[in-house]
Short mmCIF file of C-alpha atoms (C1' of nucleotides) in Angstrom, two decimals:
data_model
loop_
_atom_site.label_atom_id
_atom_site.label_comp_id
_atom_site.label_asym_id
_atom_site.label_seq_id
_atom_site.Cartn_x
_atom_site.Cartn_y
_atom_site.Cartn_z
CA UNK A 610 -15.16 15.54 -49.00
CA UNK A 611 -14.94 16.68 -45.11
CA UNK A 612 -16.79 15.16 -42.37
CA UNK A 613 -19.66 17.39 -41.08
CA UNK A 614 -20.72 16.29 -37.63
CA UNK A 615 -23.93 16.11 -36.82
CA UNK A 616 -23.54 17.12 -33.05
CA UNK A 617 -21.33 19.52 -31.43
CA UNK A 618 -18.00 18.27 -30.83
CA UNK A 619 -18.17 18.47 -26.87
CA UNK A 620 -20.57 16.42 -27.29
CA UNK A 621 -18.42 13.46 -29.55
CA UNK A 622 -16.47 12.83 -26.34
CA UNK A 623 -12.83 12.78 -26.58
CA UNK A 624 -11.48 13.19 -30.61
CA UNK A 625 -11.13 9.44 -30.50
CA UNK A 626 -7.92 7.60 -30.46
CA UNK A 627 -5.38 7.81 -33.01
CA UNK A 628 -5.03 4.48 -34.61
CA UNK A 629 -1.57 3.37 -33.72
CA UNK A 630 -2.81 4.63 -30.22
CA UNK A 631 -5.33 1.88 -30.07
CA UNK A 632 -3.33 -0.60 -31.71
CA UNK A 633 -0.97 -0.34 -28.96
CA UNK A 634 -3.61 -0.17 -26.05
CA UNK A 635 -4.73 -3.59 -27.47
CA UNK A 636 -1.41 -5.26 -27.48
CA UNK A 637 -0.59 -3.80 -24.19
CA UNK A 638 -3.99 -5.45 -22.81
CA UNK A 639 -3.14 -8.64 -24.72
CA UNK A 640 0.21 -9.01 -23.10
CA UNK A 641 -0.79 -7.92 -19.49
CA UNK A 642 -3.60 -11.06 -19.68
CA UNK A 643 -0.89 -13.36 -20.81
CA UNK A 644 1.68 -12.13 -18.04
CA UNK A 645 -0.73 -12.54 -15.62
CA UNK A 646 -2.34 -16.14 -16.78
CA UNK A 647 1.32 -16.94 -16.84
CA UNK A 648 2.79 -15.88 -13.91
CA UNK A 649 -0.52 -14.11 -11.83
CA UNK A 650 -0.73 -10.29 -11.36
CA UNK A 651 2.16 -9.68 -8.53
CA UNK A 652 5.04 -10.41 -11.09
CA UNK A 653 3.32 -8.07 -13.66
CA UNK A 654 6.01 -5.05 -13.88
CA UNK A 655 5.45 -2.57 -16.33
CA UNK A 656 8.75 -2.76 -17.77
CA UNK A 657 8.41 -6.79 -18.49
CA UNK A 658 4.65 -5.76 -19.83
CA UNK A 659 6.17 -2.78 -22.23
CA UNK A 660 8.78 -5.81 -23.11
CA UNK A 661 6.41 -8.39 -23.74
CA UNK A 662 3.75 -5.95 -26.11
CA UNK A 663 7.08 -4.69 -27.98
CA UNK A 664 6.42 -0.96 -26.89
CA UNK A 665 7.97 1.96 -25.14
CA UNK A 666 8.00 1.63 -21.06
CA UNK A 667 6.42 5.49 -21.47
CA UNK A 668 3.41 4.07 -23.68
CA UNK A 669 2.14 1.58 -21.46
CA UNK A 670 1.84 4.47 -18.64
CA UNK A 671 0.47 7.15 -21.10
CA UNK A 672 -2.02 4.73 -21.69
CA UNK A 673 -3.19 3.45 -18.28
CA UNK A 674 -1.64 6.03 -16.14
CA UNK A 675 -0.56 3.89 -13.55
CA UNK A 676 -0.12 -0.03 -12.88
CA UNK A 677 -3.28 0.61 -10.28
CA UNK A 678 -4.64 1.77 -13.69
CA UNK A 679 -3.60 -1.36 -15.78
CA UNK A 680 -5.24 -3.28 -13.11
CA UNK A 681 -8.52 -1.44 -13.30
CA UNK A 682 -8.76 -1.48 -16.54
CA UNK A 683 -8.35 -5.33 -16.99
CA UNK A 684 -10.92 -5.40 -13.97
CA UNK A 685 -13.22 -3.27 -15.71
CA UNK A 686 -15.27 -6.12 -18.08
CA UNK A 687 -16.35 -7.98 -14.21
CA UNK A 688 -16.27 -5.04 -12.72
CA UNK A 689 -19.44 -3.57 -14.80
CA UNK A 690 -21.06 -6.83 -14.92
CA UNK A 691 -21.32 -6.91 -11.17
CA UNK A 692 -22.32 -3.09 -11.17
CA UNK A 693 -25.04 -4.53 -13.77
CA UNK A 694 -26.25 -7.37 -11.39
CA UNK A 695 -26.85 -5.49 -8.32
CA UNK A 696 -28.37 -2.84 -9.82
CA UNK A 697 -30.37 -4.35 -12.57
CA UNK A 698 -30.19 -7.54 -12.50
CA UNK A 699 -33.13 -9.90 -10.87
CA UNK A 700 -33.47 -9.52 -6.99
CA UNK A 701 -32.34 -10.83 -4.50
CA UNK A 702 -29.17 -8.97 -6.02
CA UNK A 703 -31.43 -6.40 -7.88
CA UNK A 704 -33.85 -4.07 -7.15
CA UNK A 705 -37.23 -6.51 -6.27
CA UNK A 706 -36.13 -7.68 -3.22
CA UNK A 707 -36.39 -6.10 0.10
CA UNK A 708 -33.25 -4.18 1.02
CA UNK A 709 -31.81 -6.65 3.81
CA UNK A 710 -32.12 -9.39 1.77
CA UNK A 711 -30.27 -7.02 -1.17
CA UNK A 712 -27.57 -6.29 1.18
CA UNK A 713 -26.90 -9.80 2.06
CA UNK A 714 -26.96 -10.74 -1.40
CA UNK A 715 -24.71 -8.04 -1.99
CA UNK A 716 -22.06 -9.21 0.69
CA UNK A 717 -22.06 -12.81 -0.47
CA UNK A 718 -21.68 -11.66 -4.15
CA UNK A 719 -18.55 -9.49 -3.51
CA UNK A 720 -16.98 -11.80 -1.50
CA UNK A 721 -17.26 -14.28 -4.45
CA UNK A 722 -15.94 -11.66 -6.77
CA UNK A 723 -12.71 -11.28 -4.69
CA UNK A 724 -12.38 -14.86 -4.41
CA UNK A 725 -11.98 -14.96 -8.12
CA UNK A 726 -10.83 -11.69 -9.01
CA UNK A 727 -8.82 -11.01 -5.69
CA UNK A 728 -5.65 -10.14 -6.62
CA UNK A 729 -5.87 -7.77 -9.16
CA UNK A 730 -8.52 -6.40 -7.44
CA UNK A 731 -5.84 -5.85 -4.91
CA UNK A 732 -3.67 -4.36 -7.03
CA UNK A 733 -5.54 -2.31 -8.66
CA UNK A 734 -5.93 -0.80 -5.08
CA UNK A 735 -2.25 0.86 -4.59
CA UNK A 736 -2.37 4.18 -3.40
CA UNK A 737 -5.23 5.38 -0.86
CA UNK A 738 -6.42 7.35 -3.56
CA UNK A 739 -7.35 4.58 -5.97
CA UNK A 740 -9.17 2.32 -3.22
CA UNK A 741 -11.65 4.97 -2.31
CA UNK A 742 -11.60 7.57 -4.80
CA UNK A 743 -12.63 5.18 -7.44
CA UNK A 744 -16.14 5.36 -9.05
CA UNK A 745 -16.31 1.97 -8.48
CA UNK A 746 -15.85 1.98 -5.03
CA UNK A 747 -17.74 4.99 -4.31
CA UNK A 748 -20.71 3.72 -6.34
CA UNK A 749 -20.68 0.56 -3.94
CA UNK A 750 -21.00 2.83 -1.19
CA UNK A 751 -23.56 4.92 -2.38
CA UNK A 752 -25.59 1.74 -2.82
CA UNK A 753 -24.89 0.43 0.43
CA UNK A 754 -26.28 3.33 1.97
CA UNK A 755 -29.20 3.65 -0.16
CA UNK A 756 -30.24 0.50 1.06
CA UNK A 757 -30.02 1.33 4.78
CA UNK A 758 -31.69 3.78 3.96
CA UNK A 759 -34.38 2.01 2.44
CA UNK A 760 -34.20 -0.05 5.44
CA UNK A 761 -35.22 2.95 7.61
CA UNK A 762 -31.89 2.96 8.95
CA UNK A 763 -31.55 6.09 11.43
CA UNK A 764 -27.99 6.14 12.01
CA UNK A 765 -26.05 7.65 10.02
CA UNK A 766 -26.38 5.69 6.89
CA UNK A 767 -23.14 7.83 5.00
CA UNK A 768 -20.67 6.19 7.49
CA UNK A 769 -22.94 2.98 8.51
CA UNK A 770 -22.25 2.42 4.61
CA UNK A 771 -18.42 2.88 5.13
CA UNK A 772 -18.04 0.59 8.10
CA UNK A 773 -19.84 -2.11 5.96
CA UNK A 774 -17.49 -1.39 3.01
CA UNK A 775 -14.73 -1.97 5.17
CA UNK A 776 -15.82 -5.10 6.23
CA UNK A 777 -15.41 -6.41 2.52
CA UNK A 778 -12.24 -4.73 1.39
CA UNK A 779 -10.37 -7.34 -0.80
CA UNK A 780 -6.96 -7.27 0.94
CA UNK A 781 -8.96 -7.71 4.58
CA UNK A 782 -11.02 -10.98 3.06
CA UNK A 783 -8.00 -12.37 1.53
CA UNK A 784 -6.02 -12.83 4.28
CA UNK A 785 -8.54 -13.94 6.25
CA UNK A 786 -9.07 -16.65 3.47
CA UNK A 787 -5.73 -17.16 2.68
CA UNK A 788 -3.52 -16.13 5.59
CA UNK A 789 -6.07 -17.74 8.54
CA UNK A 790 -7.81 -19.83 6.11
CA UNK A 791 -11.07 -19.25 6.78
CA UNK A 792 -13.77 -20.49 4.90
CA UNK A 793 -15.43 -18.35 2.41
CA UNK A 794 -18.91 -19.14 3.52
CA UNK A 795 -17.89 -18.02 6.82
CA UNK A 796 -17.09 -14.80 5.73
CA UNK A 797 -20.60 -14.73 3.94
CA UNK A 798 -22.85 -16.19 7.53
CA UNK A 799 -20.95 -13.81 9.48
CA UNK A 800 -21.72 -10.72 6.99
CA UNK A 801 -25.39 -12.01 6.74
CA UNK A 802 -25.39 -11.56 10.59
CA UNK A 803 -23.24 -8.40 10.56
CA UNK A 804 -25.92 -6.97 8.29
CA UNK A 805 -28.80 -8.04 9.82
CA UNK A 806 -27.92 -6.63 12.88
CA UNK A 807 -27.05 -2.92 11.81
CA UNK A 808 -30.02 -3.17 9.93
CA UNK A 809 -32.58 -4.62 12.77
CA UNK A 810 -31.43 -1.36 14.88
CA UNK A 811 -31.58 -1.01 18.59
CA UNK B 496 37.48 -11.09 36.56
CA UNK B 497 34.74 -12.59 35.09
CA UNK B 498 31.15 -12.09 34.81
CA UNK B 499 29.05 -15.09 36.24
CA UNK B 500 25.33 -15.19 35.13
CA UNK B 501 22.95 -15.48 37.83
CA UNK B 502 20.23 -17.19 34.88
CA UNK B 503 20.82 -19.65 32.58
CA UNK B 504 21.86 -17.62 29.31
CA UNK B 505 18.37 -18.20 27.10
CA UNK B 506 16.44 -16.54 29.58
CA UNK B 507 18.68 -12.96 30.01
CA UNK B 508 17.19 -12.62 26.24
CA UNK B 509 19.05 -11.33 23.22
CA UNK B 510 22.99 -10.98 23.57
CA UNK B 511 23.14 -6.92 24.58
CA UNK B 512 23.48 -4.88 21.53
CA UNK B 513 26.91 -3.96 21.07
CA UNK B 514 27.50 -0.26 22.04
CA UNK B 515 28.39 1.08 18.26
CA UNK B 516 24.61 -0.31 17.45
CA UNK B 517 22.98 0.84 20.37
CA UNK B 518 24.47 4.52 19.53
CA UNK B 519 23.17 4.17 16.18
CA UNK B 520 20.23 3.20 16.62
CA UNK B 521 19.78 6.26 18.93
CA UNK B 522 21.15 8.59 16.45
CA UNK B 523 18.46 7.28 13.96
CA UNK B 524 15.46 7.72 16.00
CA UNK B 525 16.71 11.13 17.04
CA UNK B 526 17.37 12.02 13.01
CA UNK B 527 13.99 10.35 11.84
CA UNK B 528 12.01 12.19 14.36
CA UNK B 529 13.58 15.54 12.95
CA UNK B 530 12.99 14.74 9.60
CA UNK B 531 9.30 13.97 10.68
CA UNK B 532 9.32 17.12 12.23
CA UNK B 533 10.03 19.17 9.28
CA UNK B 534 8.79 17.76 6.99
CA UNK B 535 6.24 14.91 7.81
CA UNK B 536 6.30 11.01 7.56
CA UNK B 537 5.84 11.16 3.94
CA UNK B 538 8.69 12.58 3.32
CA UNK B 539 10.95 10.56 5.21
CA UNK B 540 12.99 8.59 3.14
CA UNK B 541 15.56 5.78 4.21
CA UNK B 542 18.49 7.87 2.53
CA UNK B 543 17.78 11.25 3.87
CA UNK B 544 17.72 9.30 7.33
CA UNK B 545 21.27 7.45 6.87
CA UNK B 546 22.70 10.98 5.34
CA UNK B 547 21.17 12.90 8.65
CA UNK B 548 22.04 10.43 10.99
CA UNK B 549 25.53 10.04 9.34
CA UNK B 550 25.57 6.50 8.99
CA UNK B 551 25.35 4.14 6.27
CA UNK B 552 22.24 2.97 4.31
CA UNK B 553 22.70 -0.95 5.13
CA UNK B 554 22.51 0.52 9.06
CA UNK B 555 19.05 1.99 8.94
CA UNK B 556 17.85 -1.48 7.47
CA UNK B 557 19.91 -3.68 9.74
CA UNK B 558 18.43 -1.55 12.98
CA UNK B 559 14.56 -1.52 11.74
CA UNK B 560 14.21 -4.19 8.74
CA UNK B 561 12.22 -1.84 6.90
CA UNK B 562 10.26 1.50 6.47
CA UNK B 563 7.31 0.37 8.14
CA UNK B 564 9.27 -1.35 10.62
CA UNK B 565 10.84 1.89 11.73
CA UNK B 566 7.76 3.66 11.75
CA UNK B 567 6.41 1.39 14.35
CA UNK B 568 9.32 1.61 16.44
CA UNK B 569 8.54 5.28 16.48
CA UNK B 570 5.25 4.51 17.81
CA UNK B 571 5.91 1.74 19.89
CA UNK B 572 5.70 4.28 22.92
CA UNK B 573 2.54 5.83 22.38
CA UNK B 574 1.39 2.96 21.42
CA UNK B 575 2.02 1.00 24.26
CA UNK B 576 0.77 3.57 26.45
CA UNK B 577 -2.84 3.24 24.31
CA UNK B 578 -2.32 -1.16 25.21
CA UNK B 579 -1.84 -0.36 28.62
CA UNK B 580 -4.86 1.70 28.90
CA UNK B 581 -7.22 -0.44 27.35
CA UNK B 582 -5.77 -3.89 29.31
CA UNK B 583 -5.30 -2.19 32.46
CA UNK B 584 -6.15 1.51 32.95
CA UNK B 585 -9.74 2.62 34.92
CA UNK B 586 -13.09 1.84 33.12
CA UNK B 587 -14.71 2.54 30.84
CA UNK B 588 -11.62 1.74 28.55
CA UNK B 589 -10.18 -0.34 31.03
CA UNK B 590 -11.52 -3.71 32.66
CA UNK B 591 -14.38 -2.69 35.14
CA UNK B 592 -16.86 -1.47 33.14
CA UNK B 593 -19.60 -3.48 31.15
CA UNK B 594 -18.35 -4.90 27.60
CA UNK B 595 -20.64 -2.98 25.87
CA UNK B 596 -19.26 0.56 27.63
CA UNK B 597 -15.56 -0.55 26.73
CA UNK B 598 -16.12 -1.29 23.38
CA UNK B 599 -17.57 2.02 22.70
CA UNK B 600 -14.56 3.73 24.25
CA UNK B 601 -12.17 1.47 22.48
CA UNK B 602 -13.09 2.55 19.47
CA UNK B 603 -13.26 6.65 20.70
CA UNK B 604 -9.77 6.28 21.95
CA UNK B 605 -8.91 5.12 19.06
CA UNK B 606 -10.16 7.45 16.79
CA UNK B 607 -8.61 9.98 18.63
CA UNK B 608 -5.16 8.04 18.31
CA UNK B 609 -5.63 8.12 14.90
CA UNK B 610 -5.87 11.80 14.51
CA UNK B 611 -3.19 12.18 16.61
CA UNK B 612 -0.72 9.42 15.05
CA UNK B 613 -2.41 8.86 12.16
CA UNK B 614 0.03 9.71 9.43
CA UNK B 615 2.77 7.32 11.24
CA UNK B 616 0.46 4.47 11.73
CA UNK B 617 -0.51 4.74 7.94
CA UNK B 618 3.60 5.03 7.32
CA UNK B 619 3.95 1.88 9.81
CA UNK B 620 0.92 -0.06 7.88
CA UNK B 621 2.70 -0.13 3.91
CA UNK B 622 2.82 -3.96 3.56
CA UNK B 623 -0.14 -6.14 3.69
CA UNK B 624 1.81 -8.25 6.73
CA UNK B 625 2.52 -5.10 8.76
CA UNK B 626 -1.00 -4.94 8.40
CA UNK B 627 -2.80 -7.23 9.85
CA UNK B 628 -0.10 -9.61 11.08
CA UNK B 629 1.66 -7.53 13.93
CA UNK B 630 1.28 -8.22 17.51
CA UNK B 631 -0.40 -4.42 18.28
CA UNK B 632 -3.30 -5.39 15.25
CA UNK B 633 -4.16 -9.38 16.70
CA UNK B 634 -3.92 -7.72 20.16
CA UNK B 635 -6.82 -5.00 19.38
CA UNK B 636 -8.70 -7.93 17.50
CA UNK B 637 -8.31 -10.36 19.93
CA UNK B 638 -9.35 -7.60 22.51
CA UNK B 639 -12.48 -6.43 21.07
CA UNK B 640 -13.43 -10.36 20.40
CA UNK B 641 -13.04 -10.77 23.91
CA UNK B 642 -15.69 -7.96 24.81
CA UNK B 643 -17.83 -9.20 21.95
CA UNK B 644 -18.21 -12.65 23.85
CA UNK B 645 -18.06 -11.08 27.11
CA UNK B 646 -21.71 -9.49 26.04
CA UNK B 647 -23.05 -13.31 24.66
CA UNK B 648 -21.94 -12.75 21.43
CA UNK B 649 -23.48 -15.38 19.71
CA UNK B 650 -22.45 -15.17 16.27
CA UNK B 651 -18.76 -15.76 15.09
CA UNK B 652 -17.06 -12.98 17.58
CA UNK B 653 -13.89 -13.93 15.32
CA UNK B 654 -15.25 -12.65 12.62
CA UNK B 655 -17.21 -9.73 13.76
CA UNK B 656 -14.24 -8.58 15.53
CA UNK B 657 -12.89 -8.45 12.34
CA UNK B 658 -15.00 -6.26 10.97
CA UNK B 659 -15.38 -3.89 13.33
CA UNK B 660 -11.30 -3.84 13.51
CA UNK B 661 -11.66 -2.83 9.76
CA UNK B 662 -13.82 0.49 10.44
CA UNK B 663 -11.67 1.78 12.74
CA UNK B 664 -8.52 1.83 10.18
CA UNK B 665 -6.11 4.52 10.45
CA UNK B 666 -6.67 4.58 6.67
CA UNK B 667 -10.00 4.89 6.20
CA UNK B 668 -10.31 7.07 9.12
CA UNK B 669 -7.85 9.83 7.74
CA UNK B 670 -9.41 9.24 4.16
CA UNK B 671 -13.01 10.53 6.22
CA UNK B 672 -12.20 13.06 8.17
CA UNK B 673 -9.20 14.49 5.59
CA UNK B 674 -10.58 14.36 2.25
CA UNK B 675 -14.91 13.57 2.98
CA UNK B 676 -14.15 16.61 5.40
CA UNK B 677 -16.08 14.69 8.26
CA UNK B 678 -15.74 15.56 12.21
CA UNK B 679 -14.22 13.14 14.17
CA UNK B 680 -17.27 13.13 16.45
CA UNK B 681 -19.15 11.76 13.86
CA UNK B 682 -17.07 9.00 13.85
CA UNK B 683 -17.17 8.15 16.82
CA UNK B 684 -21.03 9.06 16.97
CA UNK B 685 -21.39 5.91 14.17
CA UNK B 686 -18.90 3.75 16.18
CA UNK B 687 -20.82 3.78 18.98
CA UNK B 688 -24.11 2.95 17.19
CA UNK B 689 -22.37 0.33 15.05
CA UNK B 690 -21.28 -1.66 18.47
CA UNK B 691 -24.59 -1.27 19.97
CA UNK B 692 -26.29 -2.27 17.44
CA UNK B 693 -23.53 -5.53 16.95
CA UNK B 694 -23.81 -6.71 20.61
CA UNK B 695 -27.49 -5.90 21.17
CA UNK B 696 -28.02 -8.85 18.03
CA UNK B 697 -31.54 -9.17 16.70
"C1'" DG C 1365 48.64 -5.42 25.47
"C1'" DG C 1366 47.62 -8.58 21.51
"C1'" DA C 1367 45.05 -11.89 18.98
"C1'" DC C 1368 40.57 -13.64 17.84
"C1'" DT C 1369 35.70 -13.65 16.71
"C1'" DA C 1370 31.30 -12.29 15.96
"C1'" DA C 1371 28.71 -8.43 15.16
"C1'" DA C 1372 28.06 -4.09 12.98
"C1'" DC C 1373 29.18 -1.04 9.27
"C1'" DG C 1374 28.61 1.37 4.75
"C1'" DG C 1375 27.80 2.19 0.30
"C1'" DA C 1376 27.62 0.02 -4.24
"C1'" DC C 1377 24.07 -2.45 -6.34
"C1'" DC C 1378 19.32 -4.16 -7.85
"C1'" DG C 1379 14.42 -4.01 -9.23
"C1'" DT C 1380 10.48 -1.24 -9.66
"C1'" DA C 1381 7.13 2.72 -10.46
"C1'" DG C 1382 6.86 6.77 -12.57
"C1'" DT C 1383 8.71 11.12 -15.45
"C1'" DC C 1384 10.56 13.66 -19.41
"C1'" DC C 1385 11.62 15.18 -23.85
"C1'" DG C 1386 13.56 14.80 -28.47
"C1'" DA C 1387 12.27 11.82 -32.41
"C1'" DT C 1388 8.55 9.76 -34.97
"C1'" DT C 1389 4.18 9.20 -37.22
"C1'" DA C 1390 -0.92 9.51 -38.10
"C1'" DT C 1391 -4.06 12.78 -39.57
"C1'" DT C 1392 -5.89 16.86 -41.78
"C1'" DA C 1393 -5.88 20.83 -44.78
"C1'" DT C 1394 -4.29 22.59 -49.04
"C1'" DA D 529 0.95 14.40 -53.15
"C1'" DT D 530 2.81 17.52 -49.79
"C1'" DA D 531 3.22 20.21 -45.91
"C1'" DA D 532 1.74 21.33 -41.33
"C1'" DT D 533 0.35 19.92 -36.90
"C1'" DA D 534 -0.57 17.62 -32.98
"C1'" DA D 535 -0.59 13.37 -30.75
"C1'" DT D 536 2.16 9.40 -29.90
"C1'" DC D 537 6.36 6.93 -29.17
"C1'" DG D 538 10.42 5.13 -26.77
"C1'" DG D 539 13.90 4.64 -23.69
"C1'" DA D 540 17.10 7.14 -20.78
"C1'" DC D 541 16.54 9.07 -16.27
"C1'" DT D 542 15.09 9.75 -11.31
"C1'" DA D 543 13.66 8.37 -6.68
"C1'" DC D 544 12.90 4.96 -3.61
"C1'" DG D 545 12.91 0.57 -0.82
"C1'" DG D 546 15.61 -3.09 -0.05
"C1'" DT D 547 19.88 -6.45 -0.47
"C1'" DC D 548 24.76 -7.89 -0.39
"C1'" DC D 549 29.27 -8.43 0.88
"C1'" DG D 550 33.98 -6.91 1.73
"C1'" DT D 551 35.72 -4.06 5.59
"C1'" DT D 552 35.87 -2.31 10.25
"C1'" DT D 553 35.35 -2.53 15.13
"C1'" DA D 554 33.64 -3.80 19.88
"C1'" DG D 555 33.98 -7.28 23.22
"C1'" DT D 556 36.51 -11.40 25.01
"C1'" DC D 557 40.06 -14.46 26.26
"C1'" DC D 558 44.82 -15.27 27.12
#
DNA sequence: GGACTAAACGGACCGTAGTCCGATTATTAT
DNA sequence: ATAATAATCGGACTACGGTCCGTTTAGTCC
């Protein structure tokens, strides 16, 4: 008896994993948390992590592309629950609120995310491509902007939106956290005001 | 005869580099700035630089500690020249003219530097340190700081420095105008509204 | 000039990210 | 069940940045 599919096959996405294919994605995954609970994400190499999930060096890049790719990938679970928050979740991080107040919520909220997430957010930011080229990162943009603009915001909201994205790169709040030790909420007040003022206009 | 130093030995600074090093290290500026020539900083690596200069590997590391350390002693010049126009040169980069004024040429100049240098400041810029800890990076920050409370910056002019250091990366800069296809004037356009809008607080 | 010393030299060596291709194996059609 | 096919596998290989250490050499003192 042969499958008949019930939509066009463009439509299935891609012809789905072979099964040893996923099996190994799974141990590879498995063994890249353990590495890193074990000895955090900067000693991760993929020849250890190919090692450690008994397969090929060749699999584990066939799989993820990339170690920026590993990284994402493990980032991805956060990463869409945060997407989720700001733009469903209840304001002042949703839509609901006004969009100053979303922005600031938004500021505060990454900054908590790289406190937690930090360095493999970092490294999942290697080449120049994969720290702005990223849906991710773009979407955050887009968002950013779409609140200036929301904001009435008359300035150029496209690059208003980068300068603000800048502002909460990981690597930047990192070392200010752990490098000059600043205080987290610091970072937060001083984004609040940042904000605020770009917003408020001349 | 012998030489009798007219200073006590800690102040004539470092020893004087022994001849053989000091005709090295010639050799190997002369060599990487060919190489850059051709081919761009990219494709600079330390081995083509030992094989053109004709000197050994350990050499090129010895002389500049690393890539990005080389890189930076390629731009030490021009960028020295950009310091000395900023600290000292006529307004409204230089002291003379009101913060506000200097901080929006600051950031045009260096825009400009950055599409003029920008491939060898990104090359100088590969390790989060040579980021954000060398003396040419806390000097700008420190600078722009300084104009930020020079206008009554009220709120954290640490931190806001900070941030407006981060949109004027040569990284994020080349990533805008090279691949998002924006005009530099735009940049600058933003800069200056960003600043205003900073200083001018709500 | 000759001996001494500290600095500089050079290239073999290491660890890492990423590539390549012949061997292997899951899947499908017969 | 078997054969055909296409995806997957694995590990040797490359390129690169950076380190190490035995050897060479410039500068100094007699």
């Amino acid at each position: 008896m042969s499958f008949i599919p019930l939509l066009p096959g463009s439509l299935s996405g891609p012809p789905a994993e072979r099964s040893d294919a996923a099996r190994n994605r799974e141990r590879l995954l498995g063994a890249a948390r353990e590495l890193i609970a074990e000895c955090g994400p900067d000693a991760l190499t993929m020849d250890r992590l190919a090692e450690r999930a008994g397969v090929g060096k060749g699999t584990v890049f066939r799989r993820f592309g990339s170690r920026a790719g590993l990284m994402m990938t493990l980032l991805s679970d956060s990463e869409a629950a945060f997407q989720a928050r700001f733009m469903f979740g209840p304001p002042p991080l949703g839509p609901g609120a006004p969009g100053l107040e979303r922005l600031i919520a938004f500021g505060a909220e990454r900054i908590a995310y790289v406190m937690e997430h930090g360095d493999l957010a970092r490294a999942a930011e290697a080449s120049a491509r994969s720290r702005y080229e990223v849906p991710a990162a773009k979407l955050w943009q887009r968002h950013i902007e779409l609140l200036l603009r929301e904001e009435g915001m008359d300035a150029d909201p496209l690059l208003m939106a980068m300068s603000l994205t800048a502002t909460l790169d990981p690597d930047r709040i990192l070392h200010a956290v752990r490098v000059h030790g600043l205080a987290p909420e610091r970072l937060t007040d001083s984004w609040r005001e940042l904000v605020t003022r770009v917003v408020r206009g001349r």
